[in-house]
Short mmCIF file of C-alpha atoms and ligand atoms in Angstrom, two decimals:
data_model
loop_
_atom_site.label_atom_id
_atom_site.label_comp_id
_atom_site.label_asym_id
_atom_site.label_seq_id
_atom_site.Cartn_x
_atom_site.Cartn_y
_atom_site.Cartn_z
CA MET A 1 -18.69 -16.58 1.24
CA LEU A 2 -17.72 -14.58 4.33
CA VAL A 3 -14.16 -13.91 5.55
CA LEU A 4 -12.64 -12.06 8.52
CA GLY A 5 -9.36 -10.24 7.83
CA ILE A 6 -6.70 -9.08 10.30
CA GLU A 7 -3.95 -6.55 9.53
CA THR A 8 -1.02 -5.74 11.86
CA THR A 9 2.03 -5.35 9.59
CA CYS A 10 2.79 -1.69 10.33
CA ASP A 11 1.24 1.01 12.52
CA GLU A 12 -2.43 0.31 11.90
CA THR A 13 -4.36 -2.40 13.74
CA ALA A 14 -7.29 -3.42 11.55
CA ALA A 15 -10.02 -6.05 11.32
CA ALA A 16 -12.82 -6.38 8.78
CA VAL A 17 -15.51 -8.71 7.49
CA VAL A 18 -16.01 -8.99 3.74
CA ARG A 19 -18.55 -10.98 1.71
CA LEU A 20 -18.45 -12.05 -1.93
CA SER A 21 -21.40 -10.11 -3.37
CA ASP A 22 -21.58 -11.57 -6.86
CA GLU A 23 -18.94 -13.54 -8.75
CA THR A 24 -16.62 -10.57 -9.13
CA LYS A 25 -16.94 -8.06 -6.30
CA GLY A 26 -17.11 -7.82 -2.54
CA ASP A 27 -19.25 -6.17 0.12
CA ILE A 28 -17.48 -4.69 3.11
CA LEU A 29 -19.68 -5.52 6.10
CA SER A 30 -17.33 -3.91 8.61
CA ASN A 31 -13.90 -2.30 8.45
CA GLU A 32 -12.39 -1.33 11.81
CA VAL A 33 -9.07 0.52 11.95
CA MET A 34 -7.13 1.85 14.90
CA SER A 35 -4.19 4.03 13.97
CA GLN A 36 -1.16 4.26 16.24
CA ILE A 37 0.06 7.55 14.75
CA ALA A 38 -0.21 9.35 18.10
CA GLU A 39 1.93 6.72 19.85
CA HIS A 40 4.75 7.03 17.28
CA ALA A 41 4.56 10.78 16.55
CA ALA A 42 6.95 11.77 19.34
CA TYR A 43 9.65 9.59 17.73
CA GLY A 44 9.14 10.94 14.19
CA GLY A 45 8.46 7.46 12.80
CA VAL A 46 7.16 3.98 13.60
CA VAL A 47 8.89 2.30 16.57
CA PRO A 48 8.55 -1.50 16.02
CA GLU A 49 8.33 -2.44 19.72
CA ILE A 50 5.65 0.15 20.41
CA ALA A 51 3.74 -1.04 17.34
CA ALA A 52 3.75 -4.71 18.38
CA ARG A 53 2.60 -3.89 21.90
CA ALA A 54 -0.16 -1.59 20.67
CA HIS A 55 -1.47 -4.29 18.28
CA LEU A 56 -1.59 -6.73 21.18
CA ASP A 57 -3.48 -4.24 23.36
CA VAL A 58 -6.34 -3.61 20.95
CA LEU A 59 -6.64 -6.53 18.53
CA ASP A 60 -9.14 -8.70 20.43
CA ARG A 61 -11.53 -5.79 20.99
CA LEU A 62 -11.15 -4.68 17.39
CA VAL A 63 -12.00 -8.15 16.05
CA ASP A 64 -15.05 -8.31 18.34
CA ARG A 65 -16.17 -4.95 17.02
CA ALA A 66 -15.64 -5.98 13.38
CA LEU A 67 -17.84 -9.07 13.92
CA GLU A 68 -20.46 -7.08 15.82
CA ARG A 69 -20.72 -4.31 13.25
CA ALA A 70 -21.03 -6.93 10.48
CA HIS A 71 -23.78 -8.66 12.50
CA VAL A 72 -22.04 -12.02 12.25
CA THR A 73 -20.48 -14.49 14.66
CA LEU A 74 -17.34 -16.59 14.27
CA ALA A 75 -19.56 -19.56 13.37
CA ASP A 76 -20.92 -17.69 10.32
CA LEU A 77 -17.47 -17.23 8.77
CA ASP A 78 -16.12 -19.36 5.92
CA GLY A 79 -12.52 -18.46 6.68
CA ILE A 80 -10.16 -16.34 8.75
CA ALA A 81 -7.34 -14.42 7.08
CA ALA A 82 -4.39 -12.60 8.61
CA ALA A 83 -1.53 -10.68 7.02
CA ALA A 84 1.60 -12.82 7.46
CA GLY A 85 4.02 -10.21 6.03
CA PRO A 86 5.87 -8.37 4.74
CA GLY A 87 6.19 -5.94 7.61
CA LEU A 88 7.49 -5.33 11.12
CA ILE A 89 7.95 -8.84 12.46
CA GLY A 90 6.66 -8.24 16.01
CA GLY A 91 3.38 -6.81 14.79
CA VAL A 92 2.97 -9.44 12.07
CA MET A 93 3.37 -12.19 14.69
CA VAL A 94 0.63 -10.67 16.83
CA GLY A 95 -1.97 -10.64 14.04
CA LEU A 96 -0.90 -13.95 12.51
CA THR A 97 -0.96 -15.82 15.84
CA PHE A 98 -4.30 -14.27 16.75
CA GLY A 99 -5.80 -15.27 13.39
CA LYS A 100 -4.48 -18.83 13.64
CA ALA A 101 -5.82 -19.21 17.20
CA LEU A 102 -9.26 -17.97 16.15
CA ALA A 103 -9.33 -20.33 13.16
CA LEU A 104 -8.27 -23.26 15.31
CA ALA A 105 -10.85 -22.53 18.00
CA ALA A 106 -13.68 -21.92 15.52
CA ARG A 107 -12.59 -24.81 13.24
CA LYS A 108 -12.39 -22.57 10.20
CA PRO A 109 -9.94 -22.55 7.28
CA PHE A 110 -7.00 -20.20 7.82
CA ILE A 111 -5.46 -18.06 5.08
CA ALA A 112 -2.04 -16.37 5.46
CA VAL A 113 -2.16 -13.27 3.30
CA ASN A 114 0.68 -11.35 1.68
CA HIS A 115 0.04 -7.69 2.56
CA LEU A 116 1.19 -6.63 -0.93
CA GLU A 117 -1.18 -9.09 -2.58
CA ALA A 118 -3.98 -7.57 -0.50
CA HIS A 119 -3.13 -4.09 -1.86
CA ALA A 120 -2.92 -5.58 -5.36
CA LEU A 121 -6.37 -7.21 -5.25
CA THR A 122 -8.31 -4.33 -3.64
CA ALA A 123 -9.45 -3.07 -7.06
CA ARG A 124 -11.36 -6.34 -7.48
CA LEU A 125 -13.08 -5.89 -4.12
CA THR A 126 -14.19 -2.34 -4.99
CA ASP A 127 -14.60 -2.45 -8.76
CA GLY A 128 -14.53 -6.10 -9.80
CA ILE A 129 -11.62 -5.44 -12.20
CA ALA A 130 -10.70 -8.48 -14.32
CA PHE A 131 -7.08 -9.66 -14.70
CA PRO A 132 -4.64 -8.57 -16.02
CA TYR A 133 -4.05 -5.01 -14.85
CA MET A 134 -1.15 -2.74 -13.97
CA LEU A 135 -0.73 -1.84 -10.30
CA LEU A 136 1.16 1.18 -8.99
CA LEU A 137 1.84 0.55 -5.31
CA VAL A 138 3.07 3.68 -3.55
CA SER A 139 3.24 3.51 0.23
CA GLY A 140 5.62 4.27 3.09
CA GLY A 141 7.33 0.91 2.63
CA HIS A 142 6.89 0.09 -1.06
CA THR A 143 7.12 1.68 -4.49
CA GLN A 144 6.50 -0.81 -7.28
CA LEU A 145 4.85 -1.22 -10.66
CA ILE A 146 3.37 -4.69 -10.94
CA ALA A 147 1.53 -6.66 -13.61
CA VAL A 148 -1.30 -8.41 -11.76
CA ARG A 149 -2.04 -11.47 -13.91
CA GLY A 150 -4.05 -13.49 -11.40
CA VAL A 151 -4.27 -14.44 -7.74
CA GLY A 152 -0.71 -15.42 -6.77
CA ASP A 153 0.54 -14.47 -10.23
CA TYR A 154 2.51 -11.23 -10.28
CA LEU A 155 5.21 -9.82 -12.50
CA ARG A 156 7.23 -6.99 -11.01
CA LEU A 157 7.82 -4.47 -13.79
CA GLY A 158 9.92 -2.10 -11.70
CA SER A 159 10.51 -0.86 -8.17
CA THR A 160 12.51 1.67 -6.19
CA VAL A 161 16.22 1.07 -5.86
CA ASP A 162 16.38 3.07 -2.62
CA ASP A 163 13.60 4.86 -0.69
CA ALA A 164 9.86 4.32 -1.08
CA ILE A 165 7.96 7.43 -2.22
CA GLY A 166 6.01 7.70 1.06
CA GLU A 167 9.29 7.38 2.94
CA ALA A 168 10.75 10.23 0.84
CA PHE A 169 7.69 12.39 1.68
CA ASP A 170 8.19 11.57 5.38
CA LYS A 171 11.95 12.32 5.30
CA VAL A 172 11.48 15.61 3.42
CA ALA A 173 8.81 16.63 5.95
CA LYS A 174 11.18 15.86 8.82
CA MET A 175 13.98 17.87 7.15
CA LEU A 176 11.66 20.86 6.83
CA GLY A 177 10.38 20.63 10.39
CA LEU A 178 6.90 19.32 9.51
CA PRO A 179 5.28 16.71 11.80
CA TYR A 180 4.93 12.93 11.18
CA PRO A 181 3.48 11.38 9.06
CA GLY A 182 4.89 13.80 6.54
CA GLY A 183 3.01 13.02 3.33
CA PRO A 184 -0.21 14.92 4.09
CA GLN A 185 1.80 17.80 5.63
CA VAL A 186 3.98 18.19 2.54
CA GLU A 187 0.89 18.15 0.34
CA LYS A 188 -0.76 20.82 2.48
CA ALA A 189 2.31 23.07 2.53
CA ALA A 190 2.74 22.60 -1.24
CA GLN A 191 -0.67 24.14 -1.90
CA ASP A 192 0.68 27.64 -1.23
CA GLY A 193 4.08 27.01 -2.79
CA ASN A 194 5.78 27.72 -6.12
CA PRO A 195 6.57 24.37 -7.81
CA THR A 196 9.12 25.93 -10.21
CA ARG A 197 11.27 27.87 -7.73
CA PHE A 198 13.78 25.05 -7.21
CA ASP A 199 15.27 23.11 -10.09
CA LEU A 200 15.19 19.55 -8.71
CA PRO A 201 16.31 16.31 -10.39
CA ARG A 202 13.83 13.75 -11.73
CA PRO A 203 15.85 10.56 -11.17
CA MET A 204 15.43 7.68 -13.68
CA LEU A 205 13.46 9.87 -16.12
CA GLY A 206 13.38 8.34 -19.58
CA ARG A 207 14.85 4.97 -18.59
CA PRO A 208 13.08 2.05 -20.30
CA LYS A 209 13.03 -0.12 -17.16
CA PRO A 210 10.35 1.40 -14.88
CA ASP A 211 12.44 1.65 -11.72
CA PHE A 212 12.37 4.53 -9.25
CA SER A 213 15.09 6.28 -7.28
CA LEU A 214 14.34 8.88 -4.63
CA SER A 215 17.56 9.43 -2.72
CA GLY A 216 19.07 11.98 -5.15
CA LEU A 217 15.90 14.06 -5.04
CA LYS A 218 15.86 13.90 -1.26
CA THR A 219 19.50 15.06 -1.12
CA ALA A 220 18.77 17.88 -3.55
CA ILE A 221 15.99 19.13 -1.25
CA ARG A 222 18.33 18.99 1.73
CA LEU A 223 21.04 20.97 -0.10
CA GLU A 224 18.56 23.64 -1.25
CA ALA A 225 17.15 23.91 2.27
CA GLU A 226 20.64 24.30 3.74
CA ARG A 227 21.58 26.88 1.11
CA ILE A 228 18.67 29.21 1.92
CA ALA A 229 18.40 28.54 5.68
CA PRO A 230 16.87 29.79 7.92
CA LEU A 231 13.66 28.77 6.18
CA THR A 232 10.60 31.00 6.10
CA LYS A 233 7.10 29.56 5.78
CA GLU A 234 7.21 30.55 2.11
CA ASP A 235 10.52 28.70 1.58
CA VAL A 236 9.02 25.54 3.11
CA ALA A 237 5.96 25.85 0.88
CA ASP A 238 8.11 26.33 -2.24
CA LEU A 239 10.37 23.40 -1.33
CA CYS A 240 7.33 21.15 -0.76
CA ALA A 241 5.69 22.25 -4.02
CA SER A 242 8.92 21.73 -5.99
CA PHE A 243 9.44 18.30 -4.39
CA GLN A 244 5.87 17.23 -5.10
CA ALA A 245 6.15 18.38 -8.72
CA ALA A 246 9.31 16.28 -9.15
CA ILE A 247 7.51 13.26 -7.65
CA VAL A 248 4.51 13.75 -9.96
CA ASP A 249 6.77 13.93 -13.05
CA THR A 250 8.63 10.82 -11.89
CA ILE A 251 5.46 8.81 -11.25
CA ILE A 252 4.01 9.66 -14.65
CA ASP A 253 7.23 8.95 -16.56
CA ARG A 254 7.77 5.64 -14.73
CA SER A 255 4.13 4.64 -15.23
CA ARG A 256 4.50 5.30 -18.95
CA ALA A 257 7.58 3.04 -19.06
CA GLY A 258 5.71 0.47 -16.96
CA LEU A 259 2.76 0.43 -19.32
CA ARG A 260 5.05 -0.05 -22.30
CA LEU A 261 6.67 -3.05 -20.61
CA PHE A 262 3.27 -4.40 -19.55
CA ARG A 263 2.02 -4.29 -23.15
CA GLU A 264 5.17 -6.02 -24.40
CA GLN A 265 5.23 -8.76 -21.80
CA VAL A 266 1.59 -9.28 -20.78
CA GLY A 267 -0.63 -7.64 -23.42
CA ALA A 268 -3.51 -5.21 -22.98
CA SER A 269 -4.15 -3.97 -19.46
CA ASN A 270 -7.74 -3.78 -18.22
CA ALA A 271 -6.91 -0.89 -15.91
CA MET A 272 -4.30 1.04 -14.02
CA VAL A 273 -4.83 0.50 -10.32
CA VAL A 274 -3.22 2.66 -7.65
CA ALA A 275 -2.78 1.61 -4.02
CA GLY A 276 -0.87 2.68 -0.92
CA GLY A 277 -1.01 5.74 1.32
CA VAL A 278 0.64 8.06 -1.23
CA ALA A 279 -2.35 7.49 -3.54
CA ALA A 280 -4.24 9.84 -1.19
CA ASN A 281 -2.19 12.76 -2.61
CA GLY A 282 -4.38 15.07 -4.70
CA ALA A 283 -1.67 16.26 -7.10
CA ILE A 284 -0.64 12.67 -7.81
CA ARG A 285 -4.28 11.60 -8.28
CA ARG A 286 -4.91 14.44 -10.76
CA ALA A 287 -1.74 13.66 -12.74
CA LEU A 288 -2.70 9.97 -12.94
CA MET A 289 -6.17 10.93 -14.21
CA ARG A 290 -4.57 12.98 -17.00
CA PHE A 291 -2.14 10.16 -17.82
CA CYS A 292 -4.86 7.52 -18.02
CA GLY A 293 -7.07 9.88 -20.05
CA GLU A 294 -4.25 10.28 -22.59
CA THR A 295 -3.41 6.58 -22.78
CA GLY A 296 -7.03 5.41 -22.84
CA LEU A 297 -6.52 3.33 -19.72
CA ARG A 298 -9.22 2.88 -17.10
CA LEU A 299 -7.96 4.35 -13.81
CA VAL A 300 -9.01 2.71 -10.55
CA LEU A 301 -8.26 4.78 -7.47
CA PRO A 302 -9.84 3.06 -4.47
CA PRO A 303 -11.10 5.49 -1.80
CA PRO A 304 -8.23 6.68 0.47
CA ALA A 305 -9.41 4.46 3.37
CA LEU A 306 -8.91 1.40 1.15
CA CYS A 307 -5.60 2.69 -0.29
CA THR A 308 -3.96 2.88 3.14
CA ASP A 309 -3.55 -0.22 5.29
CA ASN A 310 -6.88 -1.78 6.28
CA GLY A 311 -8.50 -5.07 7.22
CA ALA A 312 -10.94 -5.25 4.29
CA MET A 313 -8.12 -5.79 1.81
CA ILE A 314 -6.76 -8.68 3.91
CA ALA A 315 -10.23 -10.24 4.19
CA TRP A 316 -10.75 -9.88 0.44
CA ALA A 317 -7.36 -11.40 -0.50
CA GLY A 318 -8.16 -14.24 1.91
CA LEU A 319 -11.53 -14.69 0.26
CA GLU A 320 -10.02 -14.81 -3.23
CA ARG A 321 -7.49 -17.42 -2.12
CA LEU A 322 -10.09 -19.47 -0.24
CA ASN A 323 -12.25 -19.40 -3.36
CA LEU A 324 -9.39 -21.12 -5.22
CA GLY A 325 -8.83 -23.63 -2.41
CA LEU A 326 -5.58 -21.95 -1.32
CA VAL A 327 -5.56 -22.33 2.45
CA ASP A 328 -2.67 -22.48 4.93
CA ASP A 329 -1.92 -24.49 8.04
CA MET A 330 -0.81 -23.56 11.54
CA THR A 331 2.89 -23.86 10.69
CA PHE A 332 2.82 -20.76 8.47
CA ALA A 333 5.49 -18.40 9.91
CA ALA A 334 5.58 -14.59 9.87
CA ARG A 335 7.65 -13.17 7.02
CA PRO A 336 9.41 -9.81 7.46
CA ARG A 337 10.21 -9.91 3.71
CA TRP A 338 7.88 -11.50 1.19
CA PRO A 339 8.21 -10.26 -2.39
CA LEU A 340 5.07 -10.63 -4.47
CA ASP A 341 6.69 -11.91 -7.60
CA ALA A 342 8.80 -14.57 -5.86
CA ASN A 343 5.59 -15.79 -4.25
CA GLY A 344 3.99 -15.81 -7.68
CA GLU A 345 6.89 -17.83 -9.01
CA ALA A 346 6.64 -20.34 -6.18
CA ALA A 347 2.86 -20.57 -6.52
CA HIS A 348 3.35 -21.22 -10.22
CA HIS A 349 5.49 -24.21 -9.44
CA GLY A 350 3.13 -25.54 -6.82
CA LYS A 351 5.39 -24.63 -3.91
CA ALA A 352 3.32 -22.01 -2.11
O1 LIG B 401 -0.01 2.55 2.79
P1 LIG B 401 0.32 3.33 4.02
O2 LIG B 401 -0.80 3.81 4.90
O3 LIG B 401 1.28 2.52 4.96
C1 LIG B 401 2.31 1.76 4.49
O4 LIG B 401 3.39 2.34 4.28
O5 LIG B 401 2.08 0.52 4.29
O6 LIG B 401 1.20 4.58 3.55
C2 LIG B 401 1.71 5.53 4.43
C3 LIG B 401 2.59 6.49 3.64
C4 LIG B 401 3.35 7.46 4.54
O7 LIG B 401 4.69 7.50 4.09
C5 LIG B 401 2.63 8.79 4.30
O8 LIG B 401 3.47 9.91 4.46
C6 LIG B 401 2.17 8.65 2.88
O9 LIG B 401 1.76 7.29 2.77
N1 LIG B 401 1.05 9.55 2.59
C7 LIG B 401 1.10 10.55 1.69
C8 LIG B 401 -0.14 11.23 1.77
N2 LIG B 401 -0.91 10.57 2.71
C9 LIG B 401 -0.16 9.55 3.18
N3 LIG B 401 2.07 10.95 0.86
C10 LIG B 401 1.82 12.02 0.07
N4 LIG B 401 0.67 12.72 0.10
C11 LIG B 401 -0.35 12.37 0.93
N5 LIG B 401 -1.47 13.05 0.96
ZN1 LIG B 402 0.44 -1.24 3.01
#
């Protein structure tokens, strides 16, 4: 089984070809990504109109390249998958329409993929993990703990009540005068910083429901920065290190609460899977390794290129759905919002 996947929900245009290698895992035959970071950097964040236009400019060439590098033609494919949301609507429409048109022209089944489901299933592409498992999704747009029970079957254990963690990294970076995207810059600055210099809050710590809140922490950083301004390089490093330490403590505490809830409501978890751009952070990765070591949980950290947005995860989610006979028609509309668990609910009742 061979599927082409297209991803255009945010600021990365991506196309990939993935094959089912045995019954449980996938082979990535090609995985082409074109980042728009340079186009958005001057604005300090993603500009939706620029994103949609940039996707349109490069998508056809990128899909050609993905097919070429995989040494396949459209005729060889068993299905064509495109992310249909959630995300920036203009960009989603570009990828979705392109995918539908290709499927129509090549007479192939079309699969509309939920971008979050694609993140959730990546651990099966890379490691063939069996259901159920706990997913920590930490990106620029999402911060959620999810029980992945099956394809289309998700239970949201907790999520952020305000900012996503990646968004908090980006906002803190901006506050401290570091360039966009801020996550890697904050991590780099934190390496030379003192993580105990500032006494920052750890919002939600100890709460049984594994929700997150980042806005209080973000405000605390702003107040500290204003108090000691003008900032030296050392101040910036110490603020970044203290912020990152607070995030690490929060992630571990919330994951512990999430695991407790998972065990109560779902049973034993086969693994803890981490996805999203923030999973590239070394301090967070190390803390999760310690946490999983202590709790006896298998930790699956896909390589950074498969944690951030990519086409392989869309192709794989499409392949898993196609394998179950879950295909979509040409009326499927782009969805700016598309919660995983609501989809799971609907799928459960035969509505999706
Ligand atoms: O998953 P992703 O590529 O895009 C979506 O948001 O869907 O995640 C991007 C986010 C950005 O907020 C970026 O600042 C953050 O991930 N990020 C990091 C690191 N690398 C990327 N945050 C902390 N540390 C990093 N090393
Ligand atoms: Zn994403």
